[in-house]
Tab-separated table of C-alpha atoms (C1' of nucleotides) in Angstrom:
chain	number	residue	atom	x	y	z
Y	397	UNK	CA	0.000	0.000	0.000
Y	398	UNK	CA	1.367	3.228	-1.130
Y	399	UNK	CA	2.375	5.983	1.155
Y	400	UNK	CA	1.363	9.699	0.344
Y	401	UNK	CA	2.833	13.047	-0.383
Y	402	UNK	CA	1.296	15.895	-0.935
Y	403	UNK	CA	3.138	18.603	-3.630
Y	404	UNK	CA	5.874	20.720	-2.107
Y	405	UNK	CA	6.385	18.732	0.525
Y	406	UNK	CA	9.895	16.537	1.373
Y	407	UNK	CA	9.519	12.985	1.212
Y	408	UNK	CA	12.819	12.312	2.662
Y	409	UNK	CA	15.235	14.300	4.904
Y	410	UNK	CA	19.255	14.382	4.067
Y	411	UNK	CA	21.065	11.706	6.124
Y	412	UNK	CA	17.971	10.456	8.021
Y	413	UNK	CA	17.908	6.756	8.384
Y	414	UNK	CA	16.405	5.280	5.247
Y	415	UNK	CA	14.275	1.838	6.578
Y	416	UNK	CA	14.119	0.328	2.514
Y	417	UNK	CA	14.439	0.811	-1.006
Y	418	UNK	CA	11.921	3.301	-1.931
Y	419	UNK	CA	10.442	3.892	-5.525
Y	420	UNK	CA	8.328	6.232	-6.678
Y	421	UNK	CA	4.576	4.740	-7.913
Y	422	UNK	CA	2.917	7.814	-9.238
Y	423	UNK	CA	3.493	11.597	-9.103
Y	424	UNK	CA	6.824	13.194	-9.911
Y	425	UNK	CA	9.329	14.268	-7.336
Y	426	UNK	CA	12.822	16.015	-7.161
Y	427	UNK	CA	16.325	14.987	-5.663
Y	428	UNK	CA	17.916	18.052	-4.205
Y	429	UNK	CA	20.601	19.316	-2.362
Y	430	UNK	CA	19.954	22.028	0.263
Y	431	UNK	CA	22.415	24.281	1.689
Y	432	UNK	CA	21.751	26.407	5.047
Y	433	UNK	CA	20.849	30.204	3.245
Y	434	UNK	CA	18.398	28.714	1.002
Y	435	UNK	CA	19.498	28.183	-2.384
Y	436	UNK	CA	19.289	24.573	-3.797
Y	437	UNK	CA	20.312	22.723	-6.422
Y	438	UNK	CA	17.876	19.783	-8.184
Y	439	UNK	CA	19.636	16.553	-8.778
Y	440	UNK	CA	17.543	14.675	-10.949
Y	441	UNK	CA	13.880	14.370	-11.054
Y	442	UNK	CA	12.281	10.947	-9.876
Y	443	UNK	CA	9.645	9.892	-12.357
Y	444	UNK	CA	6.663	7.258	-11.519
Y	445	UNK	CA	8.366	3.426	-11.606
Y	446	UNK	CA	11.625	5.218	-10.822
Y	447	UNK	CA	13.235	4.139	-7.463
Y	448	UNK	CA	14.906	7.149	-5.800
Y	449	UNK	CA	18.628	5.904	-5.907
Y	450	UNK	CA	20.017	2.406	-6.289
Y	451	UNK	CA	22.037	3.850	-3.203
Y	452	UNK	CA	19.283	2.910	-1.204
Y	453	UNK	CA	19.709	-0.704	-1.638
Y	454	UNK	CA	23.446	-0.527	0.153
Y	455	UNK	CA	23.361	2.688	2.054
Y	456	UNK	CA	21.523	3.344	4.988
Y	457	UNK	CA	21.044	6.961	3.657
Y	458	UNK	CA	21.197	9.412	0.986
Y	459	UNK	CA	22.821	12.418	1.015
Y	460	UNK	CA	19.874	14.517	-0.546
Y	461	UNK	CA	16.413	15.260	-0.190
Y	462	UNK	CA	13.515	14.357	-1.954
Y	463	UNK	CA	10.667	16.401	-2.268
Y	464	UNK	CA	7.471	15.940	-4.412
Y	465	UNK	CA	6.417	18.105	-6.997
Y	466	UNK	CA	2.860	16.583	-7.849
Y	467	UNK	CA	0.913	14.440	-5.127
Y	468	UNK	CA	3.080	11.424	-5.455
Y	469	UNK	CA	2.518	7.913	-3.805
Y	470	UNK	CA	5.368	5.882	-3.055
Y	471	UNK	CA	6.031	2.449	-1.428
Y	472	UNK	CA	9.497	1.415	0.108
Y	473	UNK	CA	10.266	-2.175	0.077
Y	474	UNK	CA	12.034	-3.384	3.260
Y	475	UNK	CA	15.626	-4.391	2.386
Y	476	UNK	CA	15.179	-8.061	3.086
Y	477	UNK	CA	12.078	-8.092	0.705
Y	478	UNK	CA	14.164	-6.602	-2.002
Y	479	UNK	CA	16.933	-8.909	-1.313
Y	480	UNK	CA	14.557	-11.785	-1.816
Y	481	UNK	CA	13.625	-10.300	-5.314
Y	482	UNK	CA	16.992	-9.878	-6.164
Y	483	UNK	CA	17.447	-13.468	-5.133
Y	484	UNK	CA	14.499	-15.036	-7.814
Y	485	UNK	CA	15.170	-12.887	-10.773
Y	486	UNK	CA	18.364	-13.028	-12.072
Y	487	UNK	CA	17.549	-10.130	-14.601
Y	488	UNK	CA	16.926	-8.017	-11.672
Y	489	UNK	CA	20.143	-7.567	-10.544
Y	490	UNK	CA	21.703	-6.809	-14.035
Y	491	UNK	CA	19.019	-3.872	-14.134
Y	492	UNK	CA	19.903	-2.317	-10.686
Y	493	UNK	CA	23.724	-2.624	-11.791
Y	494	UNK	CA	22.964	-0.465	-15.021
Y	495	UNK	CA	20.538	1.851	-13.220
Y	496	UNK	CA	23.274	2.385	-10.835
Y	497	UNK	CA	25.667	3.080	-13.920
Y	498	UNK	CA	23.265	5.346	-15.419
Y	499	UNK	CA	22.752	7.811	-12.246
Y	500	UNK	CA	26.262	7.803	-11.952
Y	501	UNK	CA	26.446	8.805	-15.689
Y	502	UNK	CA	23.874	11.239	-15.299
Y	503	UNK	CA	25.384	13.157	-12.441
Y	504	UNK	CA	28.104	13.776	-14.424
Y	505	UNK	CA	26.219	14.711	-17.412
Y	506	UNK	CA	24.958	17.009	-15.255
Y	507	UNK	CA	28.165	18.601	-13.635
Y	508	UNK	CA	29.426	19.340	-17.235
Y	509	UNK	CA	26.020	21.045	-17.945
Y	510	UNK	CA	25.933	23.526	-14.612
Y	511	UNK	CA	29.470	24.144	-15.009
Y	512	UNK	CA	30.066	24.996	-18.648
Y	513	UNK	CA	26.866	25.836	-20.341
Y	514	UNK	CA	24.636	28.217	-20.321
Y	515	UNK	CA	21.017	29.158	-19.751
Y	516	UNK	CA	19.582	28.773	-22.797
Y	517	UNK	CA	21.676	24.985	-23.196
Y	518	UNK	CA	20.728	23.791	-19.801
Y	519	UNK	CA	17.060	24.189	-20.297
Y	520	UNK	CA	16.830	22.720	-23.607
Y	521	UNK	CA	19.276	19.728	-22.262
Y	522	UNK	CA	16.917	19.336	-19.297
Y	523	UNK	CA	13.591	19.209	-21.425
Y	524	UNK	CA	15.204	16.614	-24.057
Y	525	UNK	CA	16.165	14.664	-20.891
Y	526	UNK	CA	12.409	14.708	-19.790
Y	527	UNK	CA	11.393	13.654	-23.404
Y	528	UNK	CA	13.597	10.730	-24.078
Y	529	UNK	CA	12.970	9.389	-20.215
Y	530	UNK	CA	9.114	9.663	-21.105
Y	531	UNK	CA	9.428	8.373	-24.828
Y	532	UNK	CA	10.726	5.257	-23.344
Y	533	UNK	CA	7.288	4.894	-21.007
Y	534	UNK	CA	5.275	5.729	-24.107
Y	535	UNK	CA	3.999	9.248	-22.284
Y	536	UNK	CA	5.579	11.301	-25.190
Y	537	UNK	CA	2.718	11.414	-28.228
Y	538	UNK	CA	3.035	14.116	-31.000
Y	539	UNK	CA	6.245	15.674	-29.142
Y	540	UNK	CA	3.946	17.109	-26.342
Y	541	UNK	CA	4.335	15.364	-22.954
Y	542	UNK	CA	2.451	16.144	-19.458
Y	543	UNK	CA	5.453	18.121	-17.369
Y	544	UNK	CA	4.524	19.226	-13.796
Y	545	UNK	CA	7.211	21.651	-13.554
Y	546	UNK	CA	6.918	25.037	-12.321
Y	547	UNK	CA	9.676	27.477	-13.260
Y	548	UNK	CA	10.907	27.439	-9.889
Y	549	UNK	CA	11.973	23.847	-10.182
Y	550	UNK	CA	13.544	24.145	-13.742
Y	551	UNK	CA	15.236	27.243	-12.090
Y	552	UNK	CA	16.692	24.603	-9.105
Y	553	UNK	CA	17.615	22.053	-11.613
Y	554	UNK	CA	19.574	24.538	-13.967
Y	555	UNK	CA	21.109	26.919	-11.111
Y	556	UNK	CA	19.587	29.627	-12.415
Y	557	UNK	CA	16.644	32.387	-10.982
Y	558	UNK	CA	13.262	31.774	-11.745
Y	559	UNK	CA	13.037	35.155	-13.274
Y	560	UNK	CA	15.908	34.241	-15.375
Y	561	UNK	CA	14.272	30.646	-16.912
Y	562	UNK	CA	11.218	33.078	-17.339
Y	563	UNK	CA	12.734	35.390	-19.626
Y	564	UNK	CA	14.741	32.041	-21.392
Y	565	UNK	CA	11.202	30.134	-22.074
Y	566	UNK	CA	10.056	33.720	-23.515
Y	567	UNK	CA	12.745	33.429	-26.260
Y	568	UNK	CA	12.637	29.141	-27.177
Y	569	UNK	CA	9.028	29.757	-27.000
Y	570	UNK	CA	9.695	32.345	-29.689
Y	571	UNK	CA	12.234	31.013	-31.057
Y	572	UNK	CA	9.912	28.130	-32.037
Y	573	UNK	CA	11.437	25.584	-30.301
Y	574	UNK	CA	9.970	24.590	-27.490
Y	575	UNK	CA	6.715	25.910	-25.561
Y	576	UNK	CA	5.966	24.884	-21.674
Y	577	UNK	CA	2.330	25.857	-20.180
Y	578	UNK	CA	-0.141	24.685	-18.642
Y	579	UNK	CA	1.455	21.846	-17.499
Y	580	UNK	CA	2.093	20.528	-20.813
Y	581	UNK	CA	5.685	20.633	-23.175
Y	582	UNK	CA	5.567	20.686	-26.620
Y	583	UNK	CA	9.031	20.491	-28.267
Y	584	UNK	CA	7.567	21.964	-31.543
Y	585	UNK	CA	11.443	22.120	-33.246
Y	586	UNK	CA	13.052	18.597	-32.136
Y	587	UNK	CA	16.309	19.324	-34.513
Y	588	UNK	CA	16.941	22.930	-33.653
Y	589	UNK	CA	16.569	21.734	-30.050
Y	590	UNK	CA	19.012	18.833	-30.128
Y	591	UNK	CA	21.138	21.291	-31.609
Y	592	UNK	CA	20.836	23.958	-29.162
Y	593	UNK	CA	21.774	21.120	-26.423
Y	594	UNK	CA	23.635	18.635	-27.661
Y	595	UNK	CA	27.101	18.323	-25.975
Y	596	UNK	CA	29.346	16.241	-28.118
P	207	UNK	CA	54.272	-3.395	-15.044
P	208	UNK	CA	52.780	-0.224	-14.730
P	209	UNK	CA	52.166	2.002	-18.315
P	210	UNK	CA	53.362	5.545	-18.450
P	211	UNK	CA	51.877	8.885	-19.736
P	212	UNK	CA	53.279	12.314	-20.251
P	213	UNK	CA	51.617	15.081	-18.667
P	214	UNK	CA	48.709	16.793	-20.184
P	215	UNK	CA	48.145	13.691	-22.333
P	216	UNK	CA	45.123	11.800	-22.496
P	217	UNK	CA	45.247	8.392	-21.401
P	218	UNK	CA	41.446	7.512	-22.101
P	219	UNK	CA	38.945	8.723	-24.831
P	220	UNK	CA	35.370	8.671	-23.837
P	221	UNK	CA	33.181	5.816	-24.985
P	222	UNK	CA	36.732	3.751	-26.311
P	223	UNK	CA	36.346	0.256	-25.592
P	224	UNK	CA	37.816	-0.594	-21.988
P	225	UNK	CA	40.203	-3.860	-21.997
P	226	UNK	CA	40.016	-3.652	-17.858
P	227	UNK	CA	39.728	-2.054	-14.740
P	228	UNK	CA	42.815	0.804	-15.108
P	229	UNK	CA	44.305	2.535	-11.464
P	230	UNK	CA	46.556	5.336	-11.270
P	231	UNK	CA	49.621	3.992	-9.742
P	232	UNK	CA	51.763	7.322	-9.529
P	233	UNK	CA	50.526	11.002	-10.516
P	234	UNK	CA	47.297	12.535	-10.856
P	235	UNK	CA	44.807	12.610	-13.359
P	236	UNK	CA	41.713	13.533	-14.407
P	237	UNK	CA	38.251	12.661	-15.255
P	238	UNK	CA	36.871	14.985	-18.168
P	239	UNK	CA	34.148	16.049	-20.380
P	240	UNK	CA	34.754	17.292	-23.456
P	241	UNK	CA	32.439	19.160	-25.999
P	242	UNK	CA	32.625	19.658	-29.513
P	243	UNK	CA	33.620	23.395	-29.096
P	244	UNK	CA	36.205	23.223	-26.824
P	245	UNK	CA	35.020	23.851	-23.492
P	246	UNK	CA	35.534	21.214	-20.649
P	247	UNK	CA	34.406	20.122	-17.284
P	248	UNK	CA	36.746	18.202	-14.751
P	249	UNK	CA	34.818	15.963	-13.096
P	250	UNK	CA	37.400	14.713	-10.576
P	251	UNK	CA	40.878	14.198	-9.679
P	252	UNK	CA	42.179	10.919	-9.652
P	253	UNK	CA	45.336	10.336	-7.079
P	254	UNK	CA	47.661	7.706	-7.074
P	255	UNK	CA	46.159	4.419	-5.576
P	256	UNK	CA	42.829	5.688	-7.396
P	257	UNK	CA	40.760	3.191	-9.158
P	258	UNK	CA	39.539	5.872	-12.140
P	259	UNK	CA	36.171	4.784	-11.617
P	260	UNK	CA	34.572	1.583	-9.963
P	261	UNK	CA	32.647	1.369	-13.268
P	262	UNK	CA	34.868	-0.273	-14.954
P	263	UNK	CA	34.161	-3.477	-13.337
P	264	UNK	CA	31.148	-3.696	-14.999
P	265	UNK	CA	31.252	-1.191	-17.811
P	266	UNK	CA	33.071	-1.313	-21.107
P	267	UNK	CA	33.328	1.899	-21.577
P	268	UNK	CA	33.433	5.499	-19.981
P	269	UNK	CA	31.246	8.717	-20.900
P	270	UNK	CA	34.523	10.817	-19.869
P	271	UNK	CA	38.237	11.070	-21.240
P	272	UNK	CA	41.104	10.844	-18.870
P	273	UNK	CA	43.863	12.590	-18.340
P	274	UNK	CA	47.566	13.148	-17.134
P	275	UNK	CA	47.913	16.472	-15.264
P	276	UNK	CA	51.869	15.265	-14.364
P	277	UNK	CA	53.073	12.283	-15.609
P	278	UNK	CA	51.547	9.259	-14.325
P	279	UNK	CA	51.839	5.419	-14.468
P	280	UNK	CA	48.776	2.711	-14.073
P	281	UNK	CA	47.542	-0.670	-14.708
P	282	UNK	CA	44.429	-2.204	-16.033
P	283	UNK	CA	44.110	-5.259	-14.382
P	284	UNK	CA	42.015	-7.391	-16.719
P	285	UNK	CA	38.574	-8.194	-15.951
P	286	UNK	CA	39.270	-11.693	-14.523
P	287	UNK	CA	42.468	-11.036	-12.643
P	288	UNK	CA	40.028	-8.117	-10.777
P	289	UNK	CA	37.149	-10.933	-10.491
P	290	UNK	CA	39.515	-13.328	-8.939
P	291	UNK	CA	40.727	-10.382	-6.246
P	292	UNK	CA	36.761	-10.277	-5.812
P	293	UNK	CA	36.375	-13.919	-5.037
P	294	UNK	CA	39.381	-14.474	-3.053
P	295	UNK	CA	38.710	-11.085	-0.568
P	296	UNK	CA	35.424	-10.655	0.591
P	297	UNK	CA	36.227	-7.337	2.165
P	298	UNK	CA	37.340	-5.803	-1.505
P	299	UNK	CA	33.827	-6.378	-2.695
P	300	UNK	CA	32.287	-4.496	0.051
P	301	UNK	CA	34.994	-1.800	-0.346
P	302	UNK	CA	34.486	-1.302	-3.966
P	303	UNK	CA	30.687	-0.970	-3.314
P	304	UNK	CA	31.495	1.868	-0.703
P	305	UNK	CA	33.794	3.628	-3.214
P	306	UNK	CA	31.059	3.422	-5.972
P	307	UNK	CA	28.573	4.923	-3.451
P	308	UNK	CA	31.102	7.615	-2.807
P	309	UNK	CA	31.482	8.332	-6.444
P	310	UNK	CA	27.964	9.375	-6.364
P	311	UNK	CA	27.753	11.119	-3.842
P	312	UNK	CA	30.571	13.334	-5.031
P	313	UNK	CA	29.407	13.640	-8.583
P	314	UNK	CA	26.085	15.412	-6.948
P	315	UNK	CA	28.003	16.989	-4.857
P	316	UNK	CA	29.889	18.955	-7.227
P	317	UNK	CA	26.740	19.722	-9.039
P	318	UNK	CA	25.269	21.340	-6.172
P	319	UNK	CA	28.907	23.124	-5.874
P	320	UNK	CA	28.675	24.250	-9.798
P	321	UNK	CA	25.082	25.149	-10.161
P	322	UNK	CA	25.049	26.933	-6.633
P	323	UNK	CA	27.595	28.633	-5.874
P	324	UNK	CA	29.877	31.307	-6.664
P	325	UNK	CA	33.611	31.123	-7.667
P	326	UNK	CA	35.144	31.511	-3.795
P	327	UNK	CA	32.913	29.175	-2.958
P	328	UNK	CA	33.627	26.073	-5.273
P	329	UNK	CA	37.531	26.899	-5.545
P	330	UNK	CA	37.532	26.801	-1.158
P	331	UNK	CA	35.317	23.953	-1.737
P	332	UNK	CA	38.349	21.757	-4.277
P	333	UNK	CA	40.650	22.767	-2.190
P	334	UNK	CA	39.391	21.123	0.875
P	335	UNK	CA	38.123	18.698	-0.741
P	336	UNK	CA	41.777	17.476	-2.006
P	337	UNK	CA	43.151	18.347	1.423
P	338	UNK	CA	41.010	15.855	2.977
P	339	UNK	CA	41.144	12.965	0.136
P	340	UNK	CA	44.988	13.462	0.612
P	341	UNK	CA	45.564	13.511	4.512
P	342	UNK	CA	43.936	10.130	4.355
P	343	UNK	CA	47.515	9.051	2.613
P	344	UNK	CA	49.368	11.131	4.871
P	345	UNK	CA	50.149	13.200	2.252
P	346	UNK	CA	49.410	16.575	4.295
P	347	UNK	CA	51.714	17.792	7.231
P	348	UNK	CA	51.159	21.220	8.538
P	349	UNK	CA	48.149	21.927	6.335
P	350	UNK	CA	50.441	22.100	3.133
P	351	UNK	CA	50.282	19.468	0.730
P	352	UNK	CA	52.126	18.853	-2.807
P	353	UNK	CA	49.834	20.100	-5.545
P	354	UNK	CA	50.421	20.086	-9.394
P	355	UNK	CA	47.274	21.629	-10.437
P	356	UNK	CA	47.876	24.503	-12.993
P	357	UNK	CA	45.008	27.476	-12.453
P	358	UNK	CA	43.926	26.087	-16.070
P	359	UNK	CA	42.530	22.863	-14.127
P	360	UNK	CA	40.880	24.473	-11.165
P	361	UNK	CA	39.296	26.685	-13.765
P	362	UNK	CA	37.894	23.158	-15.846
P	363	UNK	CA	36.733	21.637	-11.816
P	364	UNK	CA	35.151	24.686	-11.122
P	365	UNK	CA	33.353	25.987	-14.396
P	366	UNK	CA	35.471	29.369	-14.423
P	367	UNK	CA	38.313	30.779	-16.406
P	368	UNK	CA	41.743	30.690	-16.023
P	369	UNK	CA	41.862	34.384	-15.907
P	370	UNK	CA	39.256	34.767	-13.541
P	371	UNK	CA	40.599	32.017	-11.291
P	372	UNK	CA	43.979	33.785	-10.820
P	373	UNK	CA	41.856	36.555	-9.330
P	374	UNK	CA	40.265	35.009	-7.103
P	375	UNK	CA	43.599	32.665	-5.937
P	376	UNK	CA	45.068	36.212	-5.487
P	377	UNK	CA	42.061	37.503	-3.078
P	378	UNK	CA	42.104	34.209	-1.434
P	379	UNK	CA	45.934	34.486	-0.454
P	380	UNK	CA	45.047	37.948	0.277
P	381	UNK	CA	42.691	37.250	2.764
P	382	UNK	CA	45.096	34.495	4.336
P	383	UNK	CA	42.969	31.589	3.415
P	384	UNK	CA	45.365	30.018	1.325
P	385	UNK	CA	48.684	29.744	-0.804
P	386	UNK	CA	48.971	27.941	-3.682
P	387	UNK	CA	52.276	28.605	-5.331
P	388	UNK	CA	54.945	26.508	-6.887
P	389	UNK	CA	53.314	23.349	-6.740
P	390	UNK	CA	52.444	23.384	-3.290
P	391	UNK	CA	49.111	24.627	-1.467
P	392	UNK	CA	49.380	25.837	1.651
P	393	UNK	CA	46.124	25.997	3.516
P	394	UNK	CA	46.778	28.509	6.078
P	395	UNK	CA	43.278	29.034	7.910
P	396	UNK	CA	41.752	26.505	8.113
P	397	UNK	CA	38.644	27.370	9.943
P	398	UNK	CA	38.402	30.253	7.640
P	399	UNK	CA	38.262	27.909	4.439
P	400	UNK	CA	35.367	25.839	5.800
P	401	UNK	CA	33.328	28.352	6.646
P	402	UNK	CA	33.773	30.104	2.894
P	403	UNK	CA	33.368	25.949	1.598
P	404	UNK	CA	31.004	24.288	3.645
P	405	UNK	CA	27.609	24.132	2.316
P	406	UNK	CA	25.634	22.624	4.800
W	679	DC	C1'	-12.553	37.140	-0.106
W	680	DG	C1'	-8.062	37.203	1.274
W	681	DT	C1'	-4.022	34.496	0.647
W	682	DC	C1'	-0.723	31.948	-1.620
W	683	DA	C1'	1.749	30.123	-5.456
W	684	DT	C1'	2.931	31.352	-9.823
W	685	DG	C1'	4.081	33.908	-14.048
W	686	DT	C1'	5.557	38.270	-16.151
W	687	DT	C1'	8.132	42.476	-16.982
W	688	DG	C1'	11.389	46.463	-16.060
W	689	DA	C1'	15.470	48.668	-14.010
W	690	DT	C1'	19.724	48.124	-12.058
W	691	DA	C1'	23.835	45.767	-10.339
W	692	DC	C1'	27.388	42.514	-10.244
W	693	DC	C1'	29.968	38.365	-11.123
W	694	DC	C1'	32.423	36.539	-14.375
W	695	DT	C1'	33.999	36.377	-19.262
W	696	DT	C1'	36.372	38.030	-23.112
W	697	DC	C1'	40.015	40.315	-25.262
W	698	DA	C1'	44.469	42.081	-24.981
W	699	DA	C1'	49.024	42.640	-23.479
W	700	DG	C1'	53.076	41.576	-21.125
W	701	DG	C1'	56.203	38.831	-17.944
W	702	DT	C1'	58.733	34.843	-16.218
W	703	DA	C1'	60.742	30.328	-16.433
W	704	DA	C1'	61.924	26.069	-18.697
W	705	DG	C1'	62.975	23.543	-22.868
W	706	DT	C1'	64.934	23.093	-27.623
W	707	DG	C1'	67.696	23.556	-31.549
W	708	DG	C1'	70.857	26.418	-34.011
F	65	DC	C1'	75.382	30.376	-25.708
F	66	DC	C1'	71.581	32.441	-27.765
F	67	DA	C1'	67.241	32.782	-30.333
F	68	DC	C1'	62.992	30.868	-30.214
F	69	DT	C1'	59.128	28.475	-28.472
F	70	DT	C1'	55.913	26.832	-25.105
F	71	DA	C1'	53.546	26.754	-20.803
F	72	DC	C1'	52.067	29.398	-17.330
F	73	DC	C1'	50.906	33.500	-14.424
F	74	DT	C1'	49.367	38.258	-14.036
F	75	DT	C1'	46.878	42.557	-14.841
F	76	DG	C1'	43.672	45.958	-17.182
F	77	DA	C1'	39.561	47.367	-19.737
F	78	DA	C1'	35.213	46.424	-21.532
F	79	DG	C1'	31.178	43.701	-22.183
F	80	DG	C1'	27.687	40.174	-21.421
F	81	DG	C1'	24.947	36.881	-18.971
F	82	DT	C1'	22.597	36.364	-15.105
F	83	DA	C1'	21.096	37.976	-10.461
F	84	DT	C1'	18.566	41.054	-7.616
F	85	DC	C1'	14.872	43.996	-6.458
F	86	DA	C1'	10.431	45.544	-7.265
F	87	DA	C1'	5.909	45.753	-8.916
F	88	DC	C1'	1.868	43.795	-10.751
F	89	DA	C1'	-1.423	40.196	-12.863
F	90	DT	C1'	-3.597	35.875	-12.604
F	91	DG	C1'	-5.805	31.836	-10.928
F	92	DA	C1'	-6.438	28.351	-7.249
F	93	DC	C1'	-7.962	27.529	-2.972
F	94	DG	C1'	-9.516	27.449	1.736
DNA sequence: CGTCATGTTGATACCCTTCAAGGTAAGTGG
DNA sequence: CCACTTACCTTGAAGGGTATCAACATGACG
């Protein structure tokens, strides 16, 4: 039975004793790092069948937060349980390993992205991210995909100001290449974005 | 028997097939992304006695090039020889785990440190960071430590320039934080440098 | 109906980059 | 031994990208 969150709220509190391997059923939520005046940095978003971290299934902790964005519902399987799934499906292990590869991969994707690109790059890399993550769950039709995300949280996820990815969504959205509202991203110039973000 | 490479060459190209599990032996090194127009990111610094990543048990390749900052020497044990290690220690299995883990966590870590905040901030923040890493060796005695980072590579770790990196080096010997100068950094408050570093 | 979260826009400031120039030290080949 | 190169450090001036501050509009919601 799931456990609830309402949006905004943290999930999980840096460094608190984690009691399983939790995974995120439905809603979308945020990995984030916190620091004491306020300003934050997002991780990685946690999308519905995603488990938080891999981390989880050796550690006793994480190092971040999580917070949901949506209402999400989560359930955290106690370690032993997971163990014993591990134990009966061989594939199962194979796909934490490459999970496990590909977070590690991703957070230093991300590193290169905060630390040499700029605004206009970061967002576009971000929303291509979303895509191809959501393409694979079949949630991307037409280019257009639900996306939850207020510009505060694309703001935390870039290291940029809110005002700042404002004024940046004003120009892709004229530049015709991508348009966010109401809840709802439509990549209307797929090329000219991949362009715009792609770091080779 | 150990292979050699010159400084500033690269030992590694990203995505090149991996014929084992490689360790710095002697020197440092570093893990890199490059793009297509020239700018880089440093992920990390690899020290001697450094596996240069705990993927490449499992992986074949990296996402990231490697290389020399002074001229280094390292093995690739092949993927058996490592396995064999594996079977024969049980405490190297739980070790490598830990280091993988660790790997993570500093990968988000320097996110945090590149997306959040400004240059003082992340160049305090390497500093320590390599202090610590190194007085686990031993390798610091009277908070001054060998160090054959040129400003160029600070400026790659922390997402500046090289010219704007020399600044702030000269403000931060200024303020007697610290020294870096001939090879050597000298950290010469150390109270002072958390406090600028630490992001809680 | 007030409050809150959010999006938008303008004016101003600053951190950092870019461009440019020059200086030192070490290495190399004549 | 000297000219030349290369790598690296330093400093100044100017500009740009992004932050900060402020104000206001909108819709959701209790």
């Amino acid at each position: 039975m799931p456990l609830p969150a309402r949006p905004r709220h943290t999930i999980y509190r840096a460094h608190e004793a984690l009691d399983g391997v939790p995974l995120i059923v439905d809603g979308w939520a945020a990995r984030v790092i916190r620091f004491s005046d306020g300003r934050r940095q997002i991780l990685s978003f946690v999308l519905p069948g995603d488990l938080i971290s891999t981390s989880a299934v050796f550690a006793g902790s994480f190092g971040f937060f999580v917070e949901a964005i949506t209402a999400v519902r989560y359930i955290s399987y106690a370690r032993e349980e997971f163990n014993g799934f591990l134990a009966s499906d061989p594939e199962l292990a194979g796909a934490l390993l490459s999970a496990c590869l590909a977070e590690k991969d991703e957070a230093d994707r991300l590193a290169a992205n905060l630390g040499r690109r700029r605004a206009e790059e970061r967002i576009a890399s971000l929303f291509l991210h979303l895509r191809d993550r959501l393409q694979v769950c079949g949630l991307v039709r037409d280019e257009r995909f639900a996306c939850p995300l207020r510009q505060k949280h694309i703001a935390d996820a870039t290291g940029l100001t809110p005002v700042h990815v404002n004024r940046v969504l004003g120009t892709l959205r004229q530049s015709g290449l991508v348009d966010l509202a109401d809840g709802e991203l439509t990549i209307a110039d797929l090329p000219g974005l991949r362009q715009l973000a792609d770091m080779r």
